[in-house]
Coordinates of C-alpha atoms and ligand atoms in Angstrom, one line a residue:
X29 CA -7.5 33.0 32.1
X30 CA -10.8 32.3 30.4
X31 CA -9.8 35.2 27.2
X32 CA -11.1 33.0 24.1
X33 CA -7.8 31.8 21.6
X34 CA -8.9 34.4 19.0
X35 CA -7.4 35.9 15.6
X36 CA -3.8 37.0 15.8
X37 CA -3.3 34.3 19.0
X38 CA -0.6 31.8 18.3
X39 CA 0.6 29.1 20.4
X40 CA 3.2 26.1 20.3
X41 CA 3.0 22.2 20.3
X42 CA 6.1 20.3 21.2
X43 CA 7.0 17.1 20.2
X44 CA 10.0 15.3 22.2
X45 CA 10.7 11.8 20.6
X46 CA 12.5 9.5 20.8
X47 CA 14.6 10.2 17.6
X48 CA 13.2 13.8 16.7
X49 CA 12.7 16.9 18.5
X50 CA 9.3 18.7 16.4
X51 CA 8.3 22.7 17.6
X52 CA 5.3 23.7 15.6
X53 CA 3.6 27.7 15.7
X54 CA 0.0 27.4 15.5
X55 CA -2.1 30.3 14.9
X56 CA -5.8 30.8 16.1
X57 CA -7.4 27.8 13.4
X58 CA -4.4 25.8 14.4
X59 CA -2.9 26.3 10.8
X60 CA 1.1 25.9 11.1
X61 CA 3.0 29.0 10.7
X62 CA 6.5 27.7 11.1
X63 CA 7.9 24.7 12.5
X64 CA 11.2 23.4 13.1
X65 CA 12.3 19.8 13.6
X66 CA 15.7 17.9 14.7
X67 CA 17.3 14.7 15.3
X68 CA 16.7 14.2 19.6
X69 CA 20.7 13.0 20.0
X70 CA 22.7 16.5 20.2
X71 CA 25.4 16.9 17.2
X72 CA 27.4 19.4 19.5
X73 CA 28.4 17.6 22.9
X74 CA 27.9 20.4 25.1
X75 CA 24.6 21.3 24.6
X76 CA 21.7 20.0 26.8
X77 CA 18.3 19.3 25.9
X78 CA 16.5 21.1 27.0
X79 CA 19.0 24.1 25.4
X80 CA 18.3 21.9 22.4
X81 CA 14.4 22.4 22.6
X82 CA 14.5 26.4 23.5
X83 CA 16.5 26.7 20.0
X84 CA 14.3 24.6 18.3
X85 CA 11.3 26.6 19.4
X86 CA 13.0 29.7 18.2
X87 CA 13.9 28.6 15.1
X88 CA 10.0 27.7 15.1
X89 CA 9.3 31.2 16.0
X90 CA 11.5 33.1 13.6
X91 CA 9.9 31.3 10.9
X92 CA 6.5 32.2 11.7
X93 CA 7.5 35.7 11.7
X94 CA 8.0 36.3 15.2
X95 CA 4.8 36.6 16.9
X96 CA 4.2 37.1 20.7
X97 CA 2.4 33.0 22.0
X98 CA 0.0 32.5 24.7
X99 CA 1.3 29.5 25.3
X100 CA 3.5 26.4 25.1
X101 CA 1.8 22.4 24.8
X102 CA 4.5 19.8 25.5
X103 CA 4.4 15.8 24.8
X104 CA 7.5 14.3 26.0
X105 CA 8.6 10.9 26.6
X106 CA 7.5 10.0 30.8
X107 CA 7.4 9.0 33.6
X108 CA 6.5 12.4 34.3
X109 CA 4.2 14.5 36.5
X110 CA 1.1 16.2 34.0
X111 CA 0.5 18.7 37.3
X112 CA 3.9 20.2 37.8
X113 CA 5.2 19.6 34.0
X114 CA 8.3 17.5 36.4
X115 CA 9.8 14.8 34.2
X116 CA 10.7 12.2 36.8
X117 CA 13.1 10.0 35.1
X118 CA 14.3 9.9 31.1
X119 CA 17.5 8.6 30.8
X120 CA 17.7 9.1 26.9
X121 CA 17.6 13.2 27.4
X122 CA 19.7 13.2 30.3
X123 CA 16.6 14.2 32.9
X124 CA 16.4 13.1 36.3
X125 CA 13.1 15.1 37.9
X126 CA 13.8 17.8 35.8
X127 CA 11.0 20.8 35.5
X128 CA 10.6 21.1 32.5
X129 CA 7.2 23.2 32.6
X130 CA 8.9 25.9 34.7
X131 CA 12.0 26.0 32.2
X132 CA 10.3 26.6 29.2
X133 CA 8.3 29.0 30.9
X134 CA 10.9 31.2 32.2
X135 CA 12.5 31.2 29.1
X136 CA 9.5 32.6 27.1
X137 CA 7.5 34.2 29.7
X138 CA 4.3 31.9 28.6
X139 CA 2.0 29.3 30.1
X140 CA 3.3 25.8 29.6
X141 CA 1.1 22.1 30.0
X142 CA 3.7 19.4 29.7
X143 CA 2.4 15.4 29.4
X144 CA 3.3 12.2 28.3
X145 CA 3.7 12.1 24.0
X146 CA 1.1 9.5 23.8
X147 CA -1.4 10.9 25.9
X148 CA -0.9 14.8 24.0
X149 CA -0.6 12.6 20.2
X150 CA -4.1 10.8 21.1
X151 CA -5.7 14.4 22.2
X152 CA -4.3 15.0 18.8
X153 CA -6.1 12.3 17.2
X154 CA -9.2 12.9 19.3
X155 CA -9.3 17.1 18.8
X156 CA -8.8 17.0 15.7
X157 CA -10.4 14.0 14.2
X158 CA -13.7 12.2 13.2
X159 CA -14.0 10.8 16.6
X160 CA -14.2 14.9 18.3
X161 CA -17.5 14.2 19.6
X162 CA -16.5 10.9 21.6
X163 CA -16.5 11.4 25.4
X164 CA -14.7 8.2 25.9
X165 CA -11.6 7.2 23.5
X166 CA -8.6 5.0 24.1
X167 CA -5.9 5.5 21.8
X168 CA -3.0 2.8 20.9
X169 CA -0.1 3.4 19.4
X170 CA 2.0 0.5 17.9
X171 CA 5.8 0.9 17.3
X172 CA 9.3 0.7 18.5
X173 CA 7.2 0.4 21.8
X174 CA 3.3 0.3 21.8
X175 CA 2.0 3.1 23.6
X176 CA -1.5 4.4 25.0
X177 CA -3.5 7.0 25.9
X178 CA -6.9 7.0 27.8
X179 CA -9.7 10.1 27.4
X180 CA -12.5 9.8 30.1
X181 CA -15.6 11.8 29.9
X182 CA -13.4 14.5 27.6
X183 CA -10.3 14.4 29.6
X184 CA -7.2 12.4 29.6
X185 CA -7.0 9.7 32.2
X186 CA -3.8 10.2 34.7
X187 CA -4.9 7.9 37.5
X188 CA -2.8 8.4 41.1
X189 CA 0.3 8.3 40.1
X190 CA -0.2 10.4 36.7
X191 CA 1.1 7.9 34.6
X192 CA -2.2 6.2 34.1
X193 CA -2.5 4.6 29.9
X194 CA 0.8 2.2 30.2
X195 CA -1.2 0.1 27.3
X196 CA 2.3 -1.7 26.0
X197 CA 2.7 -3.1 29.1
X198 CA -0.6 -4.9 30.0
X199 CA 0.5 -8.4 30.8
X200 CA -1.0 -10.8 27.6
X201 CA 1.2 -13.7 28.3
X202 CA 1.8 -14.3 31.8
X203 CA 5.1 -16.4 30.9
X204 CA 5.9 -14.8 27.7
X205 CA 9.1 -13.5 26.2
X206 CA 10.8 -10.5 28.6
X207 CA 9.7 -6.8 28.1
X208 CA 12.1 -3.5 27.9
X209 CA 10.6 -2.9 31.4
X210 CA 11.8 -6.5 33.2
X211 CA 8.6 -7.9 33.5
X212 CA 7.4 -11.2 31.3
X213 CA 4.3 -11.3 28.6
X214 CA 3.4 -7.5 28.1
X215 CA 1.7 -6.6 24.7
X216 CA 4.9 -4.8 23.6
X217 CA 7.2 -7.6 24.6
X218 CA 4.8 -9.8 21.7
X219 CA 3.8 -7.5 19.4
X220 CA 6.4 -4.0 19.4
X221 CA 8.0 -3.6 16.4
X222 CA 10.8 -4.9 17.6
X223 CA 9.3 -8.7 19.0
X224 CA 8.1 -8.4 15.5
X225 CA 11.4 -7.8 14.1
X226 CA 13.0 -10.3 16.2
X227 CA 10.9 -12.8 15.0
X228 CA 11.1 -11.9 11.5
X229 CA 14.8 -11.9 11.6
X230 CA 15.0 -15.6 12.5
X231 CA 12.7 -16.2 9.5
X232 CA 15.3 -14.3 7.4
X233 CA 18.1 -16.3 8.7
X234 CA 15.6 -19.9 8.0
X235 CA 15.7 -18.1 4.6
X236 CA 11.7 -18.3 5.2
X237 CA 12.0 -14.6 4.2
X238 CA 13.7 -14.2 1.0
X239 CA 12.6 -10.2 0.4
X240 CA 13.5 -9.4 4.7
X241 CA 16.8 -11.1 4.2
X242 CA 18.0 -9.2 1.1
X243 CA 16.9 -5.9 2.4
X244 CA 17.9 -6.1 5.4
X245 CA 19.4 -9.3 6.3
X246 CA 18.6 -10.8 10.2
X247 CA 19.6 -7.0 11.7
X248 CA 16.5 -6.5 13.9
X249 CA 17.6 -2.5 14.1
X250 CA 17.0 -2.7 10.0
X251 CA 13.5 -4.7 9.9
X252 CA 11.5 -1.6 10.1
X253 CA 7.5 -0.9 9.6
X254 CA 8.1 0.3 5.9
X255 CA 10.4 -3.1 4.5
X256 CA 7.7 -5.3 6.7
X257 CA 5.0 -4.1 4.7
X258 CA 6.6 -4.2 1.3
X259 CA 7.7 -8.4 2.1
X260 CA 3.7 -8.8 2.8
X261 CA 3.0 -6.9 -0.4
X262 CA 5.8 -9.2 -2.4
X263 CA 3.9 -12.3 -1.2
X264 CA 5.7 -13.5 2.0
X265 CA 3.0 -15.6 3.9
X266 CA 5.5 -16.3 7.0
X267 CA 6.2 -12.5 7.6
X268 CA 2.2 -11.9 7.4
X269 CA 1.5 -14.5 9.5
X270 CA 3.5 -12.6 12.2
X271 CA 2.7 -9.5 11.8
X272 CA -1.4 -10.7 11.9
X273 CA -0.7 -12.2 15.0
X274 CA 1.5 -8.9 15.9
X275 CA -1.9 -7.1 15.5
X276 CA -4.5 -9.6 16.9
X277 CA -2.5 -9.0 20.3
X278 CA -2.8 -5.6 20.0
X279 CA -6.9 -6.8 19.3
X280 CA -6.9 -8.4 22.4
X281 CA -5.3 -5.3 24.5
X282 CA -8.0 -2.9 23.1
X283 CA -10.7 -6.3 23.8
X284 CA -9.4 -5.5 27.5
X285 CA -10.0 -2.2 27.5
X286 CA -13.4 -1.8 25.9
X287 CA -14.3 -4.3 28.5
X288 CA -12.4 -2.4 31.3
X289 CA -13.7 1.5 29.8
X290 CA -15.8 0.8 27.5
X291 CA -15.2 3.5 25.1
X292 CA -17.4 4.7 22.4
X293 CA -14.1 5.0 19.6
X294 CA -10.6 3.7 19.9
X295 CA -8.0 4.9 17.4
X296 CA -4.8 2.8 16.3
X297 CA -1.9 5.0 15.1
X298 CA 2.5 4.8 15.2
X299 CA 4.3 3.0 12.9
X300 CA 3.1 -0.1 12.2
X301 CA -0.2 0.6 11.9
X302 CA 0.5 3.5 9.5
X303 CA 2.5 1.2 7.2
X304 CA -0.3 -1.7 7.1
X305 CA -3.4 -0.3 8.2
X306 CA -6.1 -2.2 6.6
X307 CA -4.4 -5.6 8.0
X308 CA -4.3 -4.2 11.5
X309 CA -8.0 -2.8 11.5
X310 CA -8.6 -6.1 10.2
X311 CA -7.2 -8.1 13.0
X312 CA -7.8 -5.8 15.7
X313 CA -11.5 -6.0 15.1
X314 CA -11.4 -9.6 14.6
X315 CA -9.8 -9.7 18.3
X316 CA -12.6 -7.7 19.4
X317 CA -15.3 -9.7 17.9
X318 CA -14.0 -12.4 19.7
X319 CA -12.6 -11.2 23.0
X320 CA -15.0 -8.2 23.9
X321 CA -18.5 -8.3 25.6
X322 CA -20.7 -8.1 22.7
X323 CA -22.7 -5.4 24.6
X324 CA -19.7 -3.3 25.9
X325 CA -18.5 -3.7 21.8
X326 CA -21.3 -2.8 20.1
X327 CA -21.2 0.5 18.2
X328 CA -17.4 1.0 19.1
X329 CA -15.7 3.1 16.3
X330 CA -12.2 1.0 15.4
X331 CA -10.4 4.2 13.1
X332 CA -7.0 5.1 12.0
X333 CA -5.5 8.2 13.3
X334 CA -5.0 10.6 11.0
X335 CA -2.7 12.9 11.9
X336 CA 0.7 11.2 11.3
X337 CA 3.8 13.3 12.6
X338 CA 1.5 16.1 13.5
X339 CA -0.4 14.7 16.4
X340 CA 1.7 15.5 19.2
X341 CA 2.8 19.2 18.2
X342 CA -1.2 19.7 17.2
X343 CA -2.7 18.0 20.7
X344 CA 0.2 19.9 22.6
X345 CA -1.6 23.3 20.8
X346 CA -5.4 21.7 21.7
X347 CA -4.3 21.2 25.4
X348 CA -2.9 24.4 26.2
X349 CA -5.7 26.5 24.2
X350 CA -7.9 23.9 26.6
X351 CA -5.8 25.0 30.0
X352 CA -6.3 28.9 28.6
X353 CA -9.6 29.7 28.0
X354 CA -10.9 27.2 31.0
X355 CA -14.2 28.8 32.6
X356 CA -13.6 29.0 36.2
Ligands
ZN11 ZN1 6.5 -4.3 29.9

């Protein structure tokens, strides 16, 4: 403990999605030296994830030569518990309080700091990006889902139960449309990409989205962030209307927040964001203008994370370098 992350050091970031399973080698300046990535669902039946993950590392490993890491940093989908590196409960990878901290750390005889992808992919963001020198940040994170993370005074925010930053499911609406998590009126439940998609796909079927319809007809699993965008750019004003409200929700969630935390930056990432970013700053900032206590929103930084697919494998490698060389 405490031994500075210093030439010929290397350590690992881990990115568990939804959809893709992402190992990245780091070396000491955080520059990649071989990474491997997969689809998350296993092609062979029999093996597990987490088998899945250890080969996927290797893989990692061999490309970058081989070296000897100090260390493993993990963002995987939660609940799960940041102290222990327990994930309580993820039905898509087959885990049911399952240690994964301990596994991974047996297997390669190395430290390992497991936590939630958001939180790890907005340490990314914040380590690594023009906001480093912001104590307070909240990052929000727009997709399939919307997803949050909260850094406090330089650290991420875990709150009693560990799970603290569950952004996509502040209530908005109290009688609005049902969320993915059974209650009513949660940001994601009115402005995931998938309320936008549902919404979009009604439009298609009105034929009040000409450019959604042929592409992708009223299949909500087809109306993704990429086809969205391109139907604003071809001149739809229906589908912009709803993604504008799509991101002045999202404005009011942050509004919330800088009231709640008042942070000094707040960076918007995923999906949706990435795909039509100057239309989401736009309303985001408009919500905050409007919603946020003029003196709590003054001088917040509203900025685009930067780091795309990298954020969770490189704020994995930030947080474990962190856990390493901690004084005392
Ligand atoms: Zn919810």
């Amino acid at each position: 403990m405490g031994k500075e992350f210093a030439k010929g050091d290397h350590v690992v970031g881990i990115d568990i999605g939804g959809t893709k399973i992402m190992a990245t080698v780091f070396d000491h300046q955080y520059k990649p030296v071989g990474s491997c990535r997969k689809k998350a669902k296993n092609a062979k039946k029999d093996e597990s994830a987490e088998d899945r993950i250890i080969r996927i590392v290797q893989t990692a490993l061999e490309e970058a030569g081989g070296p000897s890491i100090r260390g493993i940093g993990v963002g995987s989908p939660g609940p799960l518990d940041p102290e222990t590196g327990v994930i309580i409960d993820t039905p898509n990878l087959g885990w049911k309080n399952f240690p994964l901290a301990d596994v991974l750390s047996k297997h390669f005889k190395t430290s390992v700091v497991v936590d939630n992808d958001v939180n790890v992919g907005t340490y990314g963001e914040w380590s690594f990006g023009e906001i480093n020198s912001c104590q307070d940040v909240v990052g929000v994170f727009p997709g399939t889902g919307i997803g949050g993370g909260i850094i406090i005074n330089g650290k991420l925010l875990h709150g009693f139960s560990g799970a603290a930053g569950e952004i996509g499911h502040m209530t908005i609406e109290v009688d609005g449309p049902y969320c993915g998590c059974g209650k009513r009126g949660c940001l994601e439940a009115l402005a995931s990409r998938i309320a936008i998609a549902k919404e979009l796909a009604a439009l298609a079927a009105r034929e009040d989205a000409p450019f959604i319809a042929e592409k992708c007809g009223s299949d909500i699993a087809k109306i993704r962030s990429g086809v969205i965008s391109k139907a604003i750019e071809a001149g739809e004003p229906m589908v912009e209307g709803v993604v504008r409200k799509a991101a002045f929700y999202v404005g009011i969630a942050v509004s919330n927040l800088i009231n709640i935390l008042s942070p000094e930056a707040v960076v918007l990432g995923g999906g949706l964001v990435e795909a039509m970013e100057k239309l989401y700053l736009e309303e985001v900032k408009r919500a905050v203008k409007e919603h946020a206590m003029p003196f709590l929103r003054k001088d917040v930084k509203i900025v685009p994370a930067k780091l795309g697919d990298d954020a969770v494998v490189l704020g994995g490698a930030r947080m474990i370098v962190e856990r390493l060389t901690a004084k005392g």
